[in-house]
Coordinates of C-alpha atoms and ligand atoms in Angstrom, one line a residue:
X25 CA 128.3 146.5 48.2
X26 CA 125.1 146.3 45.7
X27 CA 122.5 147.4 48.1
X28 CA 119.3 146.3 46.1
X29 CA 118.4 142.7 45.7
X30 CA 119.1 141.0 42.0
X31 CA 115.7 140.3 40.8
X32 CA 115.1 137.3 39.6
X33 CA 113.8 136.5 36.1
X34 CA 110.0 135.3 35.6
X35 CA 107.5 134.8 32.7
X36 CA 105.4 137.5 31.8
X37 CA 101.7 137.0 33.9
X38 CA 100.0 137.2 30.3
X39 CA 102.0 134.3 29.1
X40 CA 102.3 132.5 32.1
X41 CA 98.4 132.2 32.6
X42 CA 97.9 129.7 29.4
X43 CA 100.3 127.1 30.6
X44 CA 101.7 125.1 33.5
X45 CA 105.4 126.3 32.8
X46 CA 107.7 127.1 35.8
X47 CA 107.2 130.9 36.5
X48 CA 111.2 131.5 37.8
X49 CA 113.6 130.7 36.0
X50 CA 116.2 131.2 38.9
X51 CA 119.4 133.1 38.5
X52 CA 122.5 132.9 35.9
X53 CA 126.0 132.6 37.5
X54 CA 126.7 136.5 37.4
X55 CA 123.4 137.2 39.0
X56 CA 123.9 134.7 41.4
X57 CA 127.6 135.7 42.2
X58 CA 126.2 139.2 42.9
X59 CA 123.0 138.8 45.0
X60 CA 125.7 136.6 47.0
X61 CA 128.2 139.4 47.6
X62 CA 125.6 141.1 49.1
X63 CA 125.8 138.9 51.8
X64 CA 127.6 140.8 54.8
X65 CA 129.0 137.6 56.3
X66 CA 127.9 138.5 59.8
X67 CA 130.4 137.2 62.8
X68 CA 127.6 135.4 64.0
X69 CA 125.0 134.9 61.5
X70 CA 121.3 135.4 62.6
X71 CA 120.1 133.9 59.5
X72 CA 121.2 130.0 60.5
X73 CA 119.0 129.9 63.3
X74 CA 115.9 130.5 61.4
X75 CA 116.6 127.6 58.7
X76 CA 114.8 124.4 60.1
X77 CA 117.9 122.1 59.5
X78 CA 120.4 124.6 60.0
X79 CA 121.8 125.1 56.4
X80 CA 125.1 126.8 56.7
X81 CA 123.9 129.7 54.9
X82 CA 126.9 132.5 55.7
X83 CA 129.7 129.4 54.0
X84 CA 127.5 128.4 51.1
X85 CA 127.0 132.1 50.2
X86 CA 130.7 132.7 50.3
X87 CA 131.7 129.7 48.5
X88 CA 128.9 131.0 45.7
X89 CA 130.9 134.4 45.8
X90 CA 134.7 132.6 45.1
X91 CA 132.4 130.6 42.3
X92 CA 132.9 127.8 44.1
X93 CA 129.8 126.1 43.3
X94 CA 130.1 122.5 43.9
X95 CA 131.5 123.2 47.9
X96 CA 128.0 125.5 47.7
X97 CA 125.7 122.2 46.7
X98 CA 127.7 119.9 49.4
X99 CA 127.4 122.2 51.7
X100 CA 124.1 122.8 51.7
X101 CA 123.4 119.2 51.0
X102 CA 125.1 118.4 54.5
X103 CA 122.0 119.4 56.0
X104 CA 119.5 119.4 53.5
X105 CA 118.8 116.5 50.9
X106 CA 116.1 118.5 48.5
X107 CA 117.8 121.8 48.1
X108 CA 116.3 122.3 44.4
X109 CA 112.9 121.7 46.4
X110 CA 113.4 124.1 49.1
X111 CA 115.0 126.5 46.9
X112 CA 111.9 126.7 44.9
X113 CA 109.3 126.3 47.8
X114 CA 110.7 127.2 51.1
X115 CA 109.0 130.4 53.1
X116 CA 112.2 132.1 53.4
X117 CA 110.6 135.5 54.2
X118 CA 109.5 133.9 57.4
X119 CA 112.1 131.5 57.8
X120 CA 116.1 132.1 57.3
X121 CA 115.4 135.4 55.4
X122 CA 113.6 136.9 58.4
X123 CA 116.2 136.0 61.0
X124 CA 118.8 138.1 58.7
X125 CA 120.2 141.4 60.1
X126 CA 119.2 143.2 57.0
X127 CA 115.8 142.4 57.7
X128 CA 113.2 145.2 59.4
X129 CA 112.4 144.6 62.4
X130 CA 108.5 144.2 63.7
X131 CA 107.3 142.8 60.1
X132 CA 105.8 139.3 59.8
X133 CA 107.8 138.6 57.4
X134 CA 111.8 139.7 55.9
X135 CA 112.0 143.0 54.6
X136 CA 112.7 143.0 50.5
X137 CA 115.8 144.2 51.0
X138 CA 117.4 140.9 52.6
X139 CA 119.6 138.6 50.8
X140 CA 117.4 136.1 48.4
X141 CA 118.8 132.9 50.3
X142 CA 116.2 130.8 48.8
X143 CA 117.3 131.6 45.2
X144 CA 120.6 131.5 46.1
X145 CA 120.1 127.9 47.2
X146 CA 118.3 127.0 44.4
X147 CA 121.1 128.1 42.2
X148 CA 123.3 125.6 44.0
X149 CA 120.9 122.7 44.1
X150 CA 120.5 123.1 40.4
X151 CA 124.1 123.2 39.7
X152 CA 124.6 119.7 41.6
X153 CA 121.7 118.2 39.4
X154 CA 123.2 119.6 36.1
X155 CA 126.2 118.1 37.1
X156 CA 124.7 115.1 38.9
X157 CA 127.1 115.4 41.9
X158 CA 126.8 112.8 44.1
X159 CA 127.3 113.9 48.2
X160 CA 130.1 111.7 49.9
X161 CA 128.1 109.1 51.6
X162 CA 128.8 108.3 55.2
X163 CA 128.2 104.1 55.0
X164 CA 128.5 102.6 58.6
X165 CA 129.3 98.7 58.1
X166 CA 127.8 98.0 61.4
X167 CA 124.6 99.6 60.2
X168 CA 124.2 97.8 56.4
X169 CA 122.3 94.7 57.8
X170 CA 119.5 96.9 59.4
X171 CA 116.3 97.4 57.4
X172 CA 114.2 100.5 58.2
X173 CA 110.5 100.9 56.8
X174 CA 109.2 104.6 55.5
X175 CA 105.8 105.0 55.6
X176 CA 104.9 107.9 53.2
X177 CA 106.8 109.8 50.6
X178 CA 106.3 113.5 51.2
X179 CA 109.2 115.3 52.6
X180 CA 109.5 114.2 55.4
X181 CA 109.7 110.6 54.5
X182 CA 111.9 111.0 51.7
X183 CA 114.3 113.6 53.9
X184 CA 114.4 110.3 56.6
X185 CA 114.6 107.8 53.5
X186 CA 117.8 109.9 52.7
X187 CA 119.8 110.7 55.9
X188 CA 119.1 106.0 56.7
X189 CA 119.9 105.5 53.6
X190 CA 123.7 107.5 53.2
X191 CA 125.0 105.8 56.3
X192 CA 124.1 102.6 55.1
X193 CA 120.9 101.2 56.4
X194 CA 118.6 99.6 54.1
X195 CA 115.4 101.7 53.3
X196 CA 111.7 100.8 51.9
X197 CA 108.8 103.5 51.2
X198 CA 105.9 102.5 51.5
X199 CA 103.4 105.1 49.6
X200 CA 100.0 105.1 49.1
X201 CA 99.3 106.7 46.1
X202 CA 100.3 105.6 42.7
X203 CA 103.6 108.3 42.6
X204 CA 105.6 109.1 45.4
X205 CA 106.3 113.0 46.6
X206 CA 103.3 113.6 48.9
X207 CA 102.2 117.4 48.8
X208 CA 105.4 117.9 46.6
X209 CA 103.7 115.9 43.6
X210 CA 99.3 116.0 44.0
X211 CA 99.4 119.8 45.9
X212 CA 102.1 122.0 44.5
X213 CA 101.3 122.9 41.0
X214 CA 104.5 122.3 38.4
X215 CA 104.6 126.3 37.5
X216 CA 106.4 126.6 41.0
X217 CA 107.7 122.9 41.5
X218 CA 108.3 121.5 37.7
X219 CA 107.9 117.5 38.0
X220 CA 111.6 116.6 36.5
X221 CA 113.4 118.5 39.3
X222 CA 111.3 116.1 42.2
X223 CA 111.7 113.2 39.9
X224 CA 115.8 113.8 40.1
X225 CA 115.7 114.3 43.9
X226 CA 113.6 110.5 43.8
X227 CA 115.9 108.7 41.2
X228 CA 118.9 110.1 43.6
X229 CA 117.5 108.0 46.7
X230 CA 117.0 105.4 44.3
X231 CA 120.5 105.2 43.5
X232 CA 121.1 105.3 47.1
X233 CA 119.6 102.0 47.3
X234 CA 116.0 103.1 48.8
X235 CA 113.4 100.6 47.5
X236 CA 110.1 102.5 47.0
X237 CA 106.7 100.7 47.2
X238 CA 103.7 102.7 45.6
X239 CA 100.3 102.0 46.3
X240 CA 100.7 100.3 49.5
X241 CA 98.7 101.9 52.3
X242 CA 99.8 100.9 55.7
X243 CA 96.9 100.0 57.7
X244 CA 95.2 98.3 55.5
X245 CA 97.1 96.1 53.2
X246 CA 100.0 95.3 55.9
X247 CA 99.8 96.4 59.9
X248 CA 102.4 98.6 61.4
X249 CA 102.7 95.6 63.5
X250 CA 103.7 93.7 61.1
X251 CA 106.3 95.9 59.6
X252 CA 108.0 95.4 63.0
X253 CA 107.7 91.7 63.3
X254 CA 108.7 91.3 59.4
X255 CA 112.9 92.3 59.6
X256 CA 112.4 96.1 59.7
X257 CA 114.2 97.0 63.1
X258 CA 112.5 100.5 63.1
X259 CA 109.5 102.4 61.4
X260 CA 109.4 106.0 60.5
X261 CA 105.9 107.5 59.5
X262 CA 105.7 110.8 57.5
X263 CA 101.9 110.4 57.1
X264 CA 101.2 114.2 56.5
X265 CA 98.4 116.3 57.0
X266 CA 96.2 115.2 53.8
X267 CA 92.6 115.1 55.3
X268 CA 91.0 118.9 54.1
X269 CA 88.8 120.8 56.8
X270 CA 85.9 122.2 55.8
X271 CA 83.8 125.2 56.8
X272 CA 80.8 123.4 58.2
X273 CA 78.2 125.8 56.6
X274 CA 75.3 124.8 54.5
X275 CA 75.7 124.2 51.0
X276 CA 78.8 122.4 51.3
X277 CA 77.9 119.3 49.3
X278 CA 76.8 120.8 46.7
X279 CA 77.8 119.6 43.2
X280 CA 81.4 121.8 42.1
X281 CA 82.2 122.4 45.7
X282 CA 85.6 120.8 45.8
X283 CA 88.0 120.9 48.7
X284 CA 91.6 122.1 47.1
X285 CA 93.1 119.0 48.1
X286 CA 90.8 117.4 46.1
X287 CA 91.2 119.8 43.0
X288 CA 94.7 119.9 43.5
X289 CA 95.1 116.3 43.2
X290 CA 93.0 115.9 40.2
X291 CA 95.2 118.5 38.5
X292 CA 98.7 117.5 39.4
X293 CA 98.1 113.8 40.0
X294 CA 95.6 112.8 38.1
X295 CA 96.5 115.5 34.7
X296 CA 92.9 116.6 34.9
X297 CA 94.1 119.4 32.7
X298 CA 94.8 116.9 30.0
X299 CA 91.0 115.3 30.1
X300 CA 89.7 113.2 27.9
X301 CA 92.9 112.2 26.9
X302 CA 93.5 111.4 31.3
X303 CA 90.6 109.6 32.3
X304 CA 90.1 112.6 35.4
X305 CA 87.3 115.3 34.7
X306 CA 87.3 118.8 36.1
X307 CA 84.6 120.9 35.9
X308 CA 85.9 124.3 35.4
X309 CA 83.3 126.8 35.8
X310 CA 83.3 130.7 34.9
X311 CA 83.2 132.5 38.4
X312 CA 85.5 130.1 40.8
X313 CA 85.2 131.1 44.2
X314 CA 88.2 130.2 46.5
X315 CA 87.8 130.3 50.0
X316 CA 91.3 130.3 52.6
X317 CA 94.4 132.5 52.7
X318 CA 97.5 130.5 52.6
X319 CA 99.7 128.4 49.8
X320 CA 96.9 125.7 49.3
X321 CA 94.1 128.7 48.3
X322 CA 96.8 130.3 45.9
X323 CA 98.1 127.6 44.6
X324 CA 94.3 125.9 44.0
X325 CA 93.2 130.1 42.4
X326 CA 96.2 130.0 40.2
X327 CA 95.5 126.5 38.9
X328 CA 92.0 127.5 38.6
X329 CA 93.0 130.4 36.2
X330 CA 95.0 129.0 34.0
X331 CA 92.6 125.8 33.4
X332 CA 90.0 129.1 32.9
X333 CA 92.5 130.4 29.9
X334 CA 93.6 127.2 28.1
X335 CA 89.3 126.4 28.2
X336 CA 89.0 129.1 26.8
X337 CA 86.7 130.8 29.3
X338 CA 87.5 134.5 30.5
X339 CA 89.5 133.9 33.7
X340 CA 87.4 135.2 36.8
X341 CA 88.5 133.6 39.5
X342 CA 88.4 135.4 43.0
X343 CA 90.2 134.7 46.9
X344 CA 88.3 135.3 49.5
X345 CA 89.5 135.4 53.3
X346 CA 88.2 136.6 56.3
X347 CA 91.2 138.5 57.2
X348 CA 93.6 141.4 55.8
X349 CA 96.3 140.4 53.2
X350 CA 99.0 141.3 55.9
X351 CA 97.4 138.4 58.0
X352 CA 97.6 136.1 55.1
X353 CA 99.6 132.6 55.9
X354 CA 100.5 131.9 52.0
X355 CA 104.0 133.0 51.0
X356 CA 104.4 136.4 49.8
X357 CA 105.9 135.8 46.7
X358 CA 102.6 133.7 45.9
X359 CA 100.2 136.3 46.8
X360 CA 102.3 138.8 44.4
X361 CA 101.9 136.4 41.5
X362 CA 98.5 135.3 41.9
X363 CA 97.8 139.6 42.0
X364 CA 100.1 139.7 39.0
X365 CA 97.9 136.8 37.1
X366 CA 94.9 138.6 37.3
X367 CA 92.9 136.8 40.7
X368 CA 90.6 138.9 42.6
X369 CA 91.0 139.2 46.6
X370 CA 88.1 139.8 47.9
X371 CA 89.2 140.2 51.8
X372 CA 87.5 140.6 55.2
X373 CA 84.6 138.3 54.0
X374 CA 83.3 135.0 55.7
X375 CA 81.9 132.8 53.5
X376 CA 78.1 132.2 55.3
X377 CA 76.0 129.6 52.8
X378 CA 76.6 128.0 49.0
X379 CA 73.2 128.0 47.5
X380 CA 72.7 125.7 44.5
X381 CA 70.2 125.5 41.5
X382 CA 67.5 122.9 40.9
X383 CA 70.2 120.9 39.4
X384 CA 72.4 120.8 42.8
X385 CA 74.8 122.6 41.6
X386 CA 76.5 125.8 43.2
X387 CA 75.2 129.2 41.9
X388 CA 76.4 131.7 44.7
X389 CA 77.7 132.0 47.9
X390 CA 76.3 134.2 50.9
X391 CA 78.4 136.3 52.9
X392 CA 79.0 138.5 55.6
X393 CA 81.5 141.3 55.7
X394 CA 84.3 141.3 58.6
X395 CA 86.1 143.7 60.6
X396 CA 89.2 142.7 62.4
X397 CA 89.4 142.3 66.3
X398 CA 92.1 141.4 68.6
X399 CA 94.8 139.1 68.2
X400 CA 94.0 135.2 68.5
X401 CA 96.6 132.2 70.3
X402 CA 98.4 132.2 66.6
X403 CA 98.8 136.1 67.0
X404 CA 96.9 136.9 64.1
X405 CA 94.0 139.4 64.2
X406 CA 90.5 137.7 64.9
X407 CA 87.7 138.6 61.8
X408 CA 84.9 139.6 63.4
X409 CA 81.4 139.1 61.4
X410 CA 79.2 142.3 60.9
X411 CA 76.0 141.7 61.4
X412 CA 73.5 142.6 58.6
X413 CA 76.1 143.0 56.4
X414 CA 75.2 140.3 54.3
X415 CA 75.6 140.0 50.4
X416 CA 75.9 137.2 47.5
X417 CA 78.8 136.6 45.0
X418 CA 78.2 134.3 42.0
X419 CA 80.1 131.0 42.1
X420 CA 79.6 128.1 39.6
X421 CA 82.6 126.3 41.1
X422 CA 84.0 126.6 44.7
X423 CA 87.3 125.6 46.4
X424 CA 87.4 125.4 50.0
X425 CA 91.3 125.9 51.0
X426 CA 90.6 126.6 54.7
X427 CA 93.3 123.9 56.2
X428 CA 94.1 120.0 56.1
X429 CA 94.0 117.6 59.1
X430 CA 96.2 114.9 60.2
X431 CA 96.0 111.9 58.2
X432 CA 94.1 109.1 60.2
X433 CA 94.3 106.2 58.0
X434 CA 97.1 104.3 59.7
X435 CA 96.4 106.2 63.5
X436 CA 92.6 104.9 63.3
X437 CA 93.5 101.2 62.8
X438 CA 96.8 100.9 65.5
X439 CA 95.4 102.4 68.6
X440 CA 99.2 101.7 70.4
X441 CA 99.9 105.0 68.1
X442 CA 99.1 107.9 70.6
X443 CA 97.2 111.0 69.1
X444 CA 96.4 114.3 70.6
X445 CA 92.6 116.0 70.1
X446 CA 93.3 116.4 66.2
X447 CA 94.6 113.4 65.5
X448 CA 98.3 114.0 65.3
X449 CA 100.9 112.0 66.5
X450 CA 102.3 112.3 70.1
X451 CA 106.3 112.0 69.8
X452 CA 108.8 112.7 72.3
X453 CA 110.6 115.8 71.1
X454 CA 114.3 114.6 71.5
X455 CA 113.9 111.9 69.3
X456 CA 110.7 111.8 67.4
X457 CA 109.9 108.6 69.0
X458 CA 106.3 108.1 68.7
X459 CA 104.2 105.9 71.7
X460 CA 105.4 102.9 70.2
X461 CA 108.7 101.3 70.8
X462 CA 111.3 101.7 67.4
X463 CA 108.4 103.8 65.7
X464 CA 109.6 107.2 65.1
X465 CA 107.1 110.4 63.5
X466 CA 107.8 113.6 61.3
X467 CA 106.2 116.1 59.6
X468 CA 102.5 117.1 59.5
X469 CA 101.6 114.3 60.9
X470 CA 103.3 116.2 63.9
X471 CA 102.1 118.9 65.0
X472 CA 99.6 119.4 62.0
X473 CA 100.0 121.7 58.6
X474 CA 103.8 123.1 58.3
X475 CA 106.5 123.5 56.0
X476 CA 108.6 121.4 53.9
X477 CA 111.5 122.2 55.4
X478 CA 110.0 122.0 59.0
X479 CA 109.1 118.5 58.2
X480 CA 112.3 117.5 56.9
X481 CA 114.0 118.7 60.3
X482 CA 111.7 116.9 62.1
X483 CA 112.5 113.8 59.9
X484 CA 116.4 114.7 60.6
X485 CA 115.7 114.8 64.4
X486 CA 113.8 111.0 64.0
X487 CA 116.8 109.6 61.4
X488 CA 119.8 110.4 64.0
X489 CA 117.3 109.1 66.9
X490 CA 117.0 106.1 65.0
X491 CA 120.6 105.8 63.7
X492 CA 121.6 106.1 67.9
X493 CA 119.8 103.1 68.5
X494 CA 120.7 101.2 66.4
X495 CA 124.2 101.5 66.3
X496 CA 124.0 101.0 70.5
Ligands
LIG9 P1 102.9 114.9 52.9 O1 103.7 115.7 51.9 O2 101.5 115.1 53.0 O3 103.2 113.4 52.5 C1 102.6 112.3 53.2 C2 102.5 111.1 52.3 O4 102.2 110.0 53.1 C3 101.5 111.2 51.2 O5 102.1 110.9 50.0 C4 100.4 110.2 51.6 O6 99.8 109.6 50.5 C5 101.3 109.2 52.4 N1 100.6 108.3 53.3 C6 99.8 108.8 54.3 N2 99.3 107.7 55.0 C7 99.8 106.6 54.5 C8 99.7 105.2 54.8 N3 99.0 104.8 55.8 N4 100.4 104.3 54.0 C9 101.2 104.8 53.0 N5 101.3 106.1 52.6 C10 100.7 107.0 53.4 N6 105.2 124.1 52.3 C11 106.2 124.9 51.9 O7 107.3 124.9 52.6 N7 106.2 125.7 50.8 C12 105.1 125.8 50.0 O8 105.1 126.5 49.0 C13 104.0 124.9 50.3 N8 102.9 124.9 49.5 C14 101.9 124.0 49.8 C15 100.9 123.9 48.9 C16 99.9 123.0 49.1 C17 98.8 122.9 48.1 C18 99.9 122.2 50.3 C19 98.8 121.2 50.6 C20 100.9 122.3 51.2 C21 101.9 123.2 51.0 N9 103.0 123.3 51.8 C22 104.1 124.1 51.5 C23 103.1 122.5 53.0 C24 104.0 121.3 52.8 O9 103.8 120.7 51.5 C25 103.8 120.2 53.9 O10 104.1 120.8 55.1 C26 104.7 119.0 53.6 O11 104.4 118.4 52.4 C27 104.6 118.0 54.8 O12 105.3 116.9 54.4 P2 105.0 115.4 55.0 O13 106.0 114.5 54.4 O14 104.8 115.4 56.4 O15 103.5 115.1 54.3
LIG10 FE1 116.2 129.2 54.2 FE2 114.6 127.2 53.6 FE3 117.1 127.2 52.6 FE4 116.7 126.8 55.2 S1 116.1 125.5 53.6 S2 118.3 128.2 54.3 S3 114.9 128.1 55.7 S4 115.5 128.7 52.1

């Protein structure tokens, strides 16, 4: 057996900095066929359990190994509808990958030694879309003249829009902004999720039948209500998390403070990067400050970078967090490349006050230093602030990428939708079914900031509670 790990091919950091390119290019067929033989097909495999939808991880490996590709891609597809997308994005190190045997025990996270899952499923998923395989569908007569309503088009709705859709029931999104994909298309830069890989997932549902309806917030322009009452028999809402928090220090409204949702979305969404020829402006500055630890703060510092380079400004771009790197939420493999691409990490440091110029706009930010304490409720070491140990750090533009909050546009106007204290929806856990009768939740909205995959098993939970009733 090949005990080290095939490594997968990336672009060198210097070149990737100057463009939005994907960084991975994934693995060949030979590479793939042996990162999968290292797979010790366990009797009982401790990897399955830690996948969110339950992938079967041990078969698809082994069908990789007897170059079986196409059984690979269905079988992962049985359980997961966006395998190029999770292949690409899913935290495997704390997900399937850690559960594996080969992993060390007492880490946070899977050892580097343990099977590269993720890439593995990624090679399948990509086969399936070069070949445009099409998974058997599952079309229930008895189900074809129900119509079920989507409300959002992040994972979670799209993963519901798909599981309705293959058994036959008709399916409409309803989306808010202008493109569908939630986080998927306005968060996660195209250098780790290239556009042309979520489009193909989309025109796939499409074919499947599902109408999709942009620029249509529920809530305002049609009440849930009224989705009920107008022929759709059920509702699911995958409303996500897309409200930012903020740090609730002085300074915050200053001119170039953005929240990363904010600059994220101007980027990916809005081509920012492309201004004047977009009609979107970004101000890029020289020292950007990024303040949080987890996917959104790396993914908002290495956008921040490369818009640095291709502006021609010497890139200077700096994390900082209040923690250690080990108590870092973002995925490993992100913190590695944002080190790799040249961003500072300035860690144990809590962000105090931005102080701006005459103009209003940001000049520095004041800190304190932080040591680290006991564990808080999400296990994690606690910073603890030292007193008097106070500096500055200049910052022309800030990004504040300390967490997002359910999304309250649709919960604020329907007050038959139970929330808990943040605003998330209160579901019953067997079936997703939300306080109100044929209305069914999944994903951020949920239980607040996840996974993609964690929201597409919640949306898997809802779609079967919702194909049991109606097929009753
Ligand atoms: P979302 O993706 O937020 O989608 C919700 C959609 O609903 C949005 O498009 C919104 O416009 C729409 N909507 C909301 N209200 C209405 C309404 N009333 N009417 C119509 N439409 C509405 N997870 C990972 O697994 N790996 C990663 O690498 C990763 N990186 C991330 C990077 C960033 C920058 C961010 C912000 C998150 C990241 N995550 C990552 C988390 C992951 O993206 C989310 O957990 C996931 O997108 C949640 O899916 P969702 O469908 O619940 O919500
Ligand atoms: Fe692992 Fe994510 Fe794939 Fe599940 S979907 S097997 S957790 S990489």
């Amino acid at each position: 057996m090949i005990k080290q790990p095939i490594k997968i091919k990336e672009l060198a950091s210097s070149e990737r900095i100057t463009n939005f390119s994907e960084v991975i290019s994934g693995y060949t067929e030979e590479e793939a066929i042996k990162e999968a033989k290292r797979c010790l097909q366990c009797k009982n495999p401790t990897c399955i359990p830690g996948c969110p939808v339950g992938i079967d991880i041990k078969k698809f490996i082994y069908q990789i190994t007897e170059k079986d590709y196409k059984g690979a891609y269905f079988t992962i597809r049985e359980k997961n509808n966006l395998p190029s997308i999770c292949g690409r994005v899913c935290p495997a190190e704390y997900q399937c990958r850690k559960s594996c045997v080969m992993s060390k025990k007492g880490l946070p996270f899977a050892s580097s030694e343990v099977i590269n899952i993720h890439f593995l499923e990624r090679f399948a998923g990509d086969y399936g879309m070069k070949k445009n395989l099409v998974a058997p569908s599952n079309k229930d007569k008895k189900l074809s003249h129900f119509k079920v309503a989507v409300v959002g088009s992040g994972p979670a709705g799209l993963c519901a829009a798909g599981e309705l859709a293959r058994v036959g029931i008709k399916l409409v999104i309803f989306e808010s902004l202008h493109r569908p994909g939630g986080v998927l298309r306005y968060g996660i830069p195209s250098f780790r999720l290239p556009r042309d890989i979520l489009d193909f997932e989309i025109d796939y549902l499409k074919e499947l039948g599902v109408e999709i309806v942009t620029n249509f917030i529920i809530g305002r322009l049609k009440a849930l209500e009224e989705l009920l009452t107008e022929g759709f028999s059920a509702v699911f809402l995958g409303l996500g998390a897309g409200t930012p928090a903020f740090l609730g220090i002085p300074g915050e409204n200053l001119c170039n403070v953005y929240s990363a949702n904010e600059f994220l979305t101007r980027v990916n969404l809005m081509s920012a990067y492309k201004f004047p020829e977009y009609h979107t402006p970004i101000n890029i500055g020289k020292h950007v400050i990024v303040i949080g630890g987890g996917n959104t703060a790396m993914d908002a510092a290495r956008v921040a970078l490369r818009l640095q380079k291709i502006n021609g400004i010497s890139p200077h771009t700096t994390i900082l967090y209040r923690r250690t790197e080990v108590e870092m939420p973002a995925r490993r493999l992100e913190i590695d490349h944002a080190k790799e691409e040249g961003i500072k990490f300035d860690l144990l440091v809590q962000p105090q006050e931005l102080l701006g110029d005459e103009g209003g706009y940001v000049q520095k930010i004041k800190c304190l230093k932080c040591s680290l304490g006991e564990a808080d409720s999400s296990g994690r070491k606690r910073s603890v602030p030292i007193e008097g140990s106070d500096f500055e750090v200049d910052c022309d533009l800030a990004i504040i990428a300390i967490g997002l909050k359910a999304n309250k546009i649709l919960t604020s106007v329907t007050p038959a939708l139970e929330t808990d204290n943040y605003g998330d929806l209160i579901v019953s856990p067997e079936t997703m079914q939300t306080s109100v009768n044929r209305v069914y939740a999944g994903g951020d909205i949920v239980g607040g900031e996840g996974t993609v995959i964690e929201a597409m098993g919640m949306a898997k939970k809802a779609s079967q509670a919702i194909i049991d009733c109606l097929s009753k």
